[in-house]
Amino acid sequence: MKKVLLIISLLFTTLSICKAQNTASNIDNVRIRIFSDKQIEEVLFVPSFGQYYIETDKGEKIKVNKTAKVKIKDLDGSLEIKINDSTISKTSKINLIATGLKAFFQIAPIKPQITERRYEDNLEITSKNNSLFIINVVKPDNYLAGVVQSETWGATTNIDFFKIQAICCRNYMMNNLEKHSNEGYNLCDGVHCQAYKTRANKKEVTEGAYKSKGEIIIDSEGNIIETLFHSNSGGTTVNAKDVWGKEVPYLVSVEDSFSVECKNYQWEKYIKLRDWLNYFKGKGLNIKSKEIEDALINFSQESGRKTEILGIPLTTVRKDFNLKSTYFNVQKWGGEVKLTGKGYGHGVGMSQEGAIKMCEEGYEYWEVIEHYFKGVKVIKQ
Ligand SMILES: [Zn+2]
């Protein structure tokens, strides 16, 4: 009997553990802090589509009419709600809850005044440190579509590309659900997490996000991968190890002809010869040596990407001279050096311009992902 009880209790424990685990398909909503880098004292909320009601922690439920202007103000730690300028309630927590299948709203900080934004689904407002703490409680795919539109709209209208972007952002979301858990939410709306400055209203973006529902990228051990990307690889992507010193099996250099001749494929920069040489002098090189001077003004990566120039990491040179990439050649040009470079960004993972090119050439979205991330698989979770 004891044994049976043990088995039953073990079974229940296992079941509850399984149930507690989040998968990309079973998360109902995510909590995203919006205007996270701002101190806001008062906001204006206006429903744009769908039906909303206000729920306060005092148990009130107040319907919000379509054209109603809801103002929420922090008054020394408590919240004052006004609808069309008459005070409705004072409370410490407000939920603005949508009913129905689809709903979105407009939110505009009044104090200080900041351009309005639109978001989908629900809103939760509390007071923290005498300012409003605003959380968008949103369905994951609505959030992802918003992120994709905030970060990548404008480069193409190809749906497959937005599908890839949504999958990459979903990977990030799944790996970072606990990033702000100490503060009571999942992710913030800034570049610290993923920029989320709007709801998506571009058809291609929303279709890309919804059609990839539940899809994530895993490595050969089943882990959700870190989906790094950059603007253009210059024709060869970079090993993660060469940039951050840590080897990542799926972030290894690949030949990338798709990035060639795209918008950010090539760049040039002129630097005063004196500044160029003095920089390396500052790094401890003896620039009086003819051999060293020659190496510094005749540097070439024609035969393939290099990681350093006379022992100085190219990532450091890139940062110090604000270069578009580490993939460049140097030649003397009068009183200057001319840097002729390829690519834009750190070069690790997926080249966005290359991915767009692949999509436009008719490759499947998963073929694009498998081209840039080695040995991975796209699965529906
Ligand atoms: Zn964050």
CSV table of C-alpha atoms and ligand atoms in Angstrom, one decimal:
chain,number,residue,atom,x,y,z
A,1,MET,CA,0.0,0.0,0.0
A,2,LYS,CA,2.8,2.4,0.9
A,3,LYS,CA,4.5,1.6,-2.4
A,4,VAL,CA,1.3,2.4,-4.3
A,5,LEU,CA,0.9,5.7,-2.4
A,6,LEU,CA,4.5,6.6,-3.2
A,7,ILE,CA,4.0,5.9,-6.9
A,8,ILE,CA,0.8,8.0,-6.9
A,9,SER,CA,2.5,10.9,-5.2
A,10,LEU,CA,5.5,10.6,-7.5
A,11,LEU,CA,3.1,10.6,-10.5
A,12,PHE,CA,1.4,13.8,-9.2
A,13,THR,CA,4.7,15.5,-8.6
A,14,THR,CA,5.8,14.7,-12.1
A,15,LEU,CA,2.5,15.8,-13.6
A,16,SER,CA,2.6,19.1,-11.7
A,17,ILE,CA,6.2,19.8,-12.8
A,18,CYS,CA,5.2,19.1,-16.4
A,19,LYS,CA,2.2,21.4,-16.0
A,20,ALA,CA,4.4,24.2,-14.6
A,21,GLN,CA,6.8,24.2,-17.5
A,22,ASN,CA,6.2,26.9,-20.1
A,23,THR,CA,6.3,26.1,-23.7
A,24,ALA,CA,6.1,28.5,-26.6
A,25,SER,CA,2.5,27.4,-27.3
A,26,ASN,CA,1.0,27.2,-23.8
A,27,ILE,CA,1.8,30.7,-22.4
A,28,ASP,CA,-1.4,32.7,-22.2
A,29,ASN,CA,0.2,36.0,-21.8
A,30,VAL,CA,3.4,37.8,-21.0
A,31,ARG,CA,3.9,40.8,-18.7
A,32,ILE,CA,5.9,43.6,-20.4
A,33,ARG,CA,6.8,46.8,-18.6
A,34,ILE,CA,6.2,49.7,-21.0
A,35,PHE,CA,7.7,53.2,-20.8
A,36,SER,CA,10.2,51.4,-18.6
A,37,ASP,CA,12.9,54.0,-18.9
A,38,LYS,CA,10.6,56.9,-18.0
A,39,GLN,CA,9.2,58.3,-14.7
A,40,ILE,CA,5.6,58.9,-15.4
A,41,GLU,CA,3.1,60.6,-13.1
A,42,GLU,CA,0.0,60.6,-15.3
A,43,VAL,CA,-1.2,58.8,-18.4
A,44,LEU,CA,-4.2,59.0,-20.7
A,45,PHE,CA,-5.7,55.7,-21.8
A,46,VAL,CA,-8.2,55.6,-24.7
A,47,PRO,CA,-9.6,52.3,-26.1
A,48,SER,CA,-9.0,52.1,-29.8
A,49,PHE,CA,-10.7,48.8,-30.7
A,50,GLY,CA,-12.7,46.3,-28.7
A,51,GLN,CA,-14.4,46.6,-25.3
A,52,TYR,CA,-12.5,47.5,-22.1
A,53,TYR,CA,-13.5,47.8,-18.5
A,54,ILE,CA,-11.6,49.0,-15.4
A,55,GLU,CA,-11.1,46.7,-12.5
A,56,THR,CA,-9.7,48.2,-9.3
A,57,ASP,CA,-8.3,46.4,-6.2
A,58,LYS,CA,-11.4,47.6,-4.3
A,59,GLY,CA,-13.4,45.2,-6.5
A,60,GLU,CA,-15.0,47.9,-8.7
A,61,LYS,CA,-15.7,47.1,-12.3
A,62,ILE,CA,-16.3,50.1,-14.5
A,63,LYS,CA,-17.1,49.9,-18.2
A,64,VAL,CA,-15.1,52.1,-20.5
A,65,ASN,CA,-17.0,53.5,-23.4
A,66,LYS,CA,-15.4,53.7,-26.9
A,67,THR,CA,-14.5,57.3,-26.9
A,68,ALA,CA,-13.8,57.6,-23.1
A,69,LYS,CA,-10.7,59.4,-21.9
A,70,VAL,CA,-9.3,57.6,-18.9
A,71,LYS,CA,-6.7,59.5,-17.0
A,72,ILE,CA,-4.7,57.8,-14.3
A,73,LYS,CA,-2.5,59.8,-12.0
A,74,ASP,CA,-0.1,58.9,-9.2
A,75,LEU,CA,-0.9,60.8,-6.0
A,76,ASP,CA,1.8,59.9,-3.5
A,77,GLY,CA,1.5,56.2,-4.0
A,78,SER,CA,-2.2,55.9,-4.7
A,79,LEU,CA,-3.9,56.1,-8.1
A,80,GLU,CA,-6.6,58.5,-9.1
A,81,ILE,CA,-8.8,57.5,-12.0
A,82,LYS,CA,-10.7,60.1,-14.0
A,83,ILE,CA,-13.1,59.3,-16.9
A,84,ASN,CA,-13.7,62.4,-19.1
A,85,ASP,CA,-12.3,64.6,-16.3
A,86,SER,CA,-14.6,63.4,-13.4
A,87,THR,CA,-13.0,61.4,-10.7
A,88,ILE,CA,-14.2,57.8,-10.6
A,89,SER,CA,-12.1,56.2,-7.9
A,90,LYS,CA,-8.9,56.2,-5.9
A,91,THR,CA,-7.2,52.9,-5.6
A,92,SER,CA,-3.7,51.3,-5.5
A,93,LYS,CA,-4.0,49.0,-8.5
A,94,ILE,CA,-5.8,49.3,-11.8
A,95,ASN,CA,-6.4,46.6,-14.4
A,96,LEU,CA,-7.7,47.7,-17.8
A,97,ILE,CA,-9.2,44.5,-19.2
A,98,ALA,CA,-10.3,43.8,-22.7
A,99,THR,CA,-13.2,41.5,-23.5
A,100,GLY,CA,-13.6,39.7,-26.9
A,101,LEU,CA,-11.1,38.3,-29.3
A,102,LYS,CA,-9.2,41.4,-30.3
A,103,ALA,CA,-8.7,44.7,-28.5
A,104,PHE,CA,-6.1,47.4,-28.5
A,105,PHE,CA,-5.7,50.8,-26.9
A,106,GLN,CA,-3.7,54.0,-27.0
A,107,ILE,CA,-1.7,55.2,-24.1
A,108,ALA,CA,-0.1,58.6,-23.8
A,109,PRO,CA,1.9,59.9,-20.9
A,110,ILE,CA,0.6,63.4,-20.0
A,111,LYS,CA,3.2,64.1,-17.2
A,112,PRO,CA,5.7,64.2,-18.7
A,113,GLN,CA,4.3,64.5,-22.2
A,114,ILE,CA,5.4,61.7,-24.4
A,115,THR,CA,4.2,60.6,-27.8
A,116,GLU,CA,1.3,58.1,-27.6
A,117,ARG,CA,1.8,54.4,-28.3
A,118,ARG,CA,-0.7,51.7,-29.2
A,119,TYR,CA,-0.6,48.2,-27.6
A,120,GLU,CA,-2.9,45.2,-27.6
A,121,ASP,CA,-4.8,43.3,-24.8
A,122,ASN,CA,-4.6,44.3,-21.2
A,123,LEU,CA,-2.9,46.9,-19.0
A,124,GLU,CA,-2.0,46.8,-15.3
A,125,ILE,CA,-1.1,50.0,-13.5
A,126,THR,CA,0.3,50.3,-10.0
A,127,SER,CA,2.4,53.0,-8.2
A,128,LYS,CA,6.1,52.5,-7.4
A,129,ASN,CA,8.5,55.2,-6.1
A,130,ASN,CA,5.8,57.9,-6.7
A,131,SER,CA,5.5,57.1,-10.4
A,132,LEU,CA,3.3,54.8,-12.5
A,133,PHE,CA,4.4,51.2,-13.0
A,134,ILE,CA,2.8,50.2,-16.3
A,135,ILE,CA,2.6,46.6,-17.4
A,136,ASN,CA,1.1,45.4,-20.7
A,137,VAL,CA,-0.4,42.0,-20.1
A,138,VAL,CA,-0.3,40.7,-23.7
A,139,LYS,CA,-0.7,37.5,-25.7
A,140,PRO,CA,2.8,36.3,-26.6
A,141,ASP,CA,2.2,36.5,-30.4
A,142,ASN,CA,0.9,40.0,-30.2
A,143,TYR,CA,4.0,41.0,-28.2
A,144,LEU,CA,6.3,39.3,-30.7
A,145,ALA,CA,4.6,41.0,-33.6
A,146,GLY,CA,5.1,44.3,-31.8
A,147,VAL,CA,8.8,43.6,-31.2
A,148,VAL,CA,9.4,42.6,-34.9
A,149,GLN,CA,7.7,45.7,-36.1
A,150,SER,CA,9.6,47.9,-33.6
A,151,GLU,CA,12.9,46.4,-34.5
A,152,THR,CA,12.8,45.5,-38.2
A,153,TRP,CA,9.9,47.2,-40.1
A,154,GLY,CA,11.1,49.0,-43.3
A,155,ALA,CA,13.6,46.7,-44.8
A,156,THR,CA,11.3,44.4,-46.7
A,157,THR,CA,7.6,43.3,-46.9
A,158,ASN,CA,8.5,39.6,-47.3
A,159,ILE,CA,6.3,37.6,-44.8
A,160,ASP,CA,8.9,34.7,-44.5
A,161,PHE,CA,11.5,37.2,-43.2
A,162,PHE,CA,9.1,38.4,-40.5
A,163,LYS,CA,8.3,34.8,-39.7
A,164,ILE,CA,12.1,34.2,-39.1
A,165,GLN,CA,12.3,37.4,-37.0
A,166,ALA,CA,9.3,36.4,-34.9
A,167,ILE,CA,10.8,32.9,-34.3
A,168,CYS,CA,14.1,34.6,-33.2
A,169,CYS,CA,12.3,37.0,-30.9
A,170,ARG,CA,10.3,34.0,-29.5
A,171,ASN,CA,13.5,32.3,-28.7
A,172,TYR,CA,14.7,35.3,-26.8
A,173,MET,CA,11.4,35.6,-25.0
A,174,MET,CA,11.4,32.0,-23.9
A,175,ASN,CA,15.0,32.2,-22.7
A,176,ASN,CA,14.3,35.5,-20.8
A,177,LEU,CA,10.9,35.0,-19.2
A,178,GLU,CA,12.6,35.4,-15.8
A,179,LYS,CA,14.7,38.4,-16.6
A,180,HIS,CA,12.6,40.8,-14.6
A,181,SER,CA,10.8,38.3,-12.4
A,182,ASN,CA,12.1,40.0,-9.2
A,183,GLU,CA,10.3,43.2,-10.3
A,184,GLY,CA,7.0,41.5,-11.1
A,185,TYR,CA,7.1,41.3,-14.8
A,186,ASN,CA,8.8,39.2,-17.6
A,187,LEU,CA,10.5,41.6,-19.9
A,188,CYS,CA,10.9,45.4,-20.4
A,189,ASP,CA,10.2,47.4,-23.6
A,190,GLY,CA,13.8,48.7,-24.1
A,191,VAL,CA,16.8,47.3,-25.8
A,192,HIS,CA,17.8,45.8,-22.5
A,193,CYS,CA,15.3,43.1,-23.4
A,194,GLN,CA,13.7,43.6,-26.9
A,195,ALA,CA,12.5,47.0,-28.2
A,196,TYR,CA,8.7,47.0,-27.9
A,197,LYS,CA,7.4,50.4,-28.8
A,198,THR,CA,4.2,49.6,-30.6
A,199,ARG,CA,1.6,47.0,-31.5
A,200,ALA,CA,2.1,45.6,-34.9
A,201,ASN,CA,-0.3,47.0,-37.6
A,202,LYS,CA,1.6,45.9,-40.7
A,203,LYS,CA,-0.1,42.9,-42.2
A,204,GLU,CA,3.2,41.2,-43.2
A,205,VAL,CA,4.5,41.4,-39.6
A,206,THR,CA,1.4,40.1,-37.9
A,207,GLU,CA,1.1,37.3,-40.4
A,208,GLY,CA,4.7,36.4,-39.9
A,209,ALA,CA,4.2,36.2,-36.1
A,210,TYR,CA,0.9,34.3,-36.1
A,211,LYS,CA,2.0,31.8,-38.8
A,212,SER,CA,5.0,30.9,-36.8
A,213,LYS,CA,3.0,30.3,-33.6
A,214,GLY,CA,4.8,28.1,-31.1
A,215,GLU,CA,7.9,27.7,-33.4
A,216,ILE,CA,11.3,27.9,-31.8
A,217,ILE,CA,14.9,27.0,-32.8
A,218,ILE,CA,16.7,24.4,-30.8
A,219,ASP,CA,20.3,23.1,-30.9
A,220,SER,CA,21.4,19.5,-31.2
A,221,GLU,CA,20.9,19.1,-27.4
A,222,GLY,CA,17.3,20.5,-27.5
A,223,ASN,CA,18.2,23.8,-25.9
A,224,ILE,CA,16.5,27.0,-27.2
A,225,ILE,CA,19.3,28.8,-28.9
A,226,GLU,CA,20.4,32.4,-28.6
A,227,THR,CA,19.5,33.9,-31.9
A,228,LEU,CA,22.0,36.6,-32.6
A,229,PHE,CA,21.8,38.7,-35.7
A,230,HIS,CA,23.5,41.7,-37.4
A,231,SER,CA,22.8,43.8,-40.4
A,232,ASN,CA,25.2,42.4,-43.0
A,233,SER,CA,28.0,39.8,-42.7
A,234,GLY,CA,30.1,41.1,-45.5
A,235,GLY,CA,30.1,37.7,-47.1
A,236,THR,CA,31.4,35.6,-44.1
A,237,THR,CA,29.8,35.4,-40.7
A,238,VAL,CA,31.9,35.4,-37.5
A,239,ASN,CA,32.5,32.8,-34.8
A,240,ALA,CA,31.0,33.9,-31.5
A,241,LYS,CA,34.3,32.9,-29.9
A,242,ASP,CA,36.1,35.6,-31.9
A,243,VAL,CA,33.9,38.3,-30.6
A,244,TRP,CA,33.1,37.3,-27.0
A,245,GLY,CA,35.7,34.6,-26.4
A,246,LYS,CA,33.1,31.9,-25.7
A,247,GLU,CA,32.6,29.0,-28.1
A,248,VAL,CA,29.0,28.4,-29.2
A,249,PRO,CA,28.6,25.4,-31.5
A,250,TYR,CA,25.7,26.9,-33.6
A,251,LEU,CA,27.3,30.4,-33.8
A,252,VAL,CA,30.2,29.6,-36.1
A,253,SER,CA,31.5,31.3,-39.2
A,254,VAL,CA,29.6,30.4,-42.5
A,255,GLU,CA,30.1,31.6,-46.1
A,256,ASP,CA,27.4,34.0,-46.9
A,257,SER,CA,27.1,35.0,-50.5
A,258,PHE,CA,23.6,36.3,-49.8
A,259,SER,CA,24.9,39.4,-48.0
A,260,VAL,CA,27.1,40.3,-51.0
A,261,GLU,CA,26.0,43.5,-52.8
A,262,CYS,CA,23.2,44.3,-50.3
A,263,LYS,CA,22.8,47.8,-48.9
A,264,ASN,CA,25.3,47.5,-46.0
A,265,TYR,CA,27.8,45.2,-47.8
A,266,GLN,CA,30.5,47.8,-48.2
A,267,TRP,CA,31.9,50.8,-46.3
A,268,GLU,CA,34.8,53.2,-46.4
A,269,LYS,CA,36.4,55.3,-43.7
A,270,TYR,CA,39.4,57.7,-43.8
A,271,ILE,CA,41.5,58.2,-40.7
A,272,LYS,CA,44.5,60.5,-40.3
A,273,LEU,CA,47.7,58.5,-40.6
A,274,ARG,CA,49.0,60.0,-37.5
A,275,ASP,CA,45.9,59.1,-35.4
A,276,TRP,CA,45.9,55.6,-36.8
A,277,LEU,CA,49.6,55.0,-35.9
A,278,ASN,CA,49.4,56.8,-32.5
A,279,TYR,CA,46.4,54.6,-31.6
A,280,PHE,CA,48.5,51.5,-31.9
A,281,LYS,CA,51.4,53.2,-30.2
A,282,GLY,CA,49.0,53.7,-27.3
A,283,LYS,CA,48.4,49.9,-27.4
A,284,GLY,CA,52.1,49.3,-26.8
A,285,LEU,CA,53.3,48.8,-30.4
A,286,ASN,CA,56.6,50.3,-31.5
A,287,ILE,CA,55.4,52.3,-34.6
A,288,LYS,CA,59.0,53.5,-35.3
A,289,SER,CA,59.7,50.0,-36.6
A,290,LYS,CA,59.3,50.0,-40.4
A,291,GLU,CA,58.0,46.5,-40.3
A,292,ILE,CA,55.2,47.3,-37.8
A,293,GLU,CA,54.3,50.5,-39.6
A,294,ASP,CA,54.0,48.5,-42.8
A,295,ALA,CA,51.8,45.9,-41.2
A,296,LEU,CA,49.5,48.7,-39.9
A,297,ILE,CA,49.1,50.5,-43.1
A,298,ASN,CA,48.9,47.5,-45.4
A,299,PHE,CA,46.5,45.3,-43.4
A,300,SER,CA,44.4,43.0,-45.5
A,301,GLN,CA,41.6,40.4,-45.0
A,302,GLU,CA,41.3,39.6,-48.7
A,303,SER,CA,42.1,35.9,-48.0
A,304,GLY,CA,39.6,35.7,-45.2
A,305,ARG,CA,38.4,37.2,-41.9
A,306,LYS,CA,41.1,37.8,-39.3
A,307,THR,CA,40.6,38.4,-35.6
A,308,GLU,CA,43.5,40.7,-34.8
A,309,ILE,CA,46.0,43.2,-36.2
A,310,LEU,CA,49.5,42.7,-34.6
A,311,GLY,CA,47.9,41.2,-31.6
A,312,ILE,CA,45.3,43.9,-31.0
A,313,PRO,CA,41.7,42.4,-31.3
A,314,LEU,CA,39.8,43.8,-34.3
A,315,THR,CA,36.7,44.0,-32.0
A,316,THR,CA,38.6,46.6,-29.9
A,317,VAL,CA,39.8,48.5,-33.0
A,318,ARG,CA,36.2,48.5,-34.3
A,319,LYS,CA,34.8,49.9,-31.1
A,320,ASP,CA,37.5,52.6,-30.7
A,321,PHE,CA,37.2,53.9,-34.2
A,322,ASN,CA,33.4,53.3,-34.4
A,323,LEU,CA,33.7,51.1,-37.5
A,324,LYS,CA,30.8,49.3,-39.1
A,325,SER,CA,32.6,45.9,-38.9
A,326,THR,CA,35.9,44.2,-38.1
A,327,TYR,CA,36.1,43.0,-41.8
A,328,PHE,CA,38.3,45.7,-43.4
A,329,ASN,CA,41.5,46.3,-45.3
A,330,VAL,CA,43.8,49.2,-44.7
A,331,GLN,CA,45.9,51.2,-47.2
A,332,LYS,CA,47.9,54.4,-47.1
A,333,TRP,CA,46.0,57.3,-48.8
A,334,GLY,CA,48.2,60.5,-48.7
A,335,GLY,CA,48.2,61.8,-45.1
A,336,GLU,CA,45.5,59.3,-44.2
A,337,VAL,CA,44.7,55.6,-44.1
A,338,LYS,CA,41.8,54.4,-46.1
A,339,LEU,CA,39.8,51.6,-44.5
A,340,THR,CA,37.7,49.6,-47.0
A,341,GLY,CA,35.3,47.4,-45.2
A,342,LYS,CA,32.6,44.8,-45.7
A,343,GLY,CA,29.5,44.1,-43.6
A,344,TYR,CA,27.7,45.9,-40.8
A,345,GLY,CA,27.5,44.7,-37.2
A,346,HIS,CA,29.3,42.1,-35.1
A,347,GLY,CA,28.8,39.5,-37.8
A,348,VAL,CA,27.7,36.7,-35.5
A,349,GLY,CA,24.6,34.5,-36.3
A,350,MET,CA,22.1,35.7,-38.9
A,351,SER,CA,22.7,38.5,-41.4
A,352,GLN,CA,19.4,40.3,-41.7
A,353,GLU,CA,20.1,41.5,-45.2
A,354,GLY,CA,21.3,38.1,-46.3
A,355,ALA,CA,18.2,36.5,-44.8
A,356,ILE,CA,15.9,38.9,-46.7
A,357,LYS,CA,17.8,38.0,-49.9
A,358,MET,CA,17.3,34.3,-49.2
A,359,CYS,CA,13.6,34.8,-48.6
A,360,GLU,CA,13.2,36.8,-51.7
A,361,GLU,CA,15.0,34.1,-53.7
A,362,GLY,CA,12.4,31.6,-52.5
A,363,TYR,CA,14.3,29.7,-49.7
A,364,GLU,CA,12.1,28.3,-47.0
A,365,TYR,CA,12.2,30.2,-43.7
A,366,TRP,CA,13.7,27.2,-41.9
A,367,GLU,CA,16.4,26.8,-44.6
A,368,VAL,CA,17.4,30.4,-43.9
A,369,ILE,CA,17.6,29.7,-40.2
A,370,GLU,CA,19.6,26.5,-40.8
A,371,HIS,CA,22.0,28.4,-43.1
A,372,TYR,CA,23.0,31.0,-40.4
A,373,PHE,CA,22.8,28.8,-37.3
A,374,LYS,CA,24.7,25.5,-37.6
A,375,GLY,CA,23.2,22.2,-36.6
A,376,VAL,CA,19.9,23.7,-35.4
A,377,LYS,CA,16.3,22.7,-35.9
A,378,VAL,CA,13.1,24.6,-36.1
A,379,ILE,CA,10.4,22.9,-34.0
A,380,LYS,CA,6.8,23.6,-32.9
A,381,GLN,CA,6.7,23.5,-29.2
B,1,ZN,ZN,14.7,44.4,-19.7
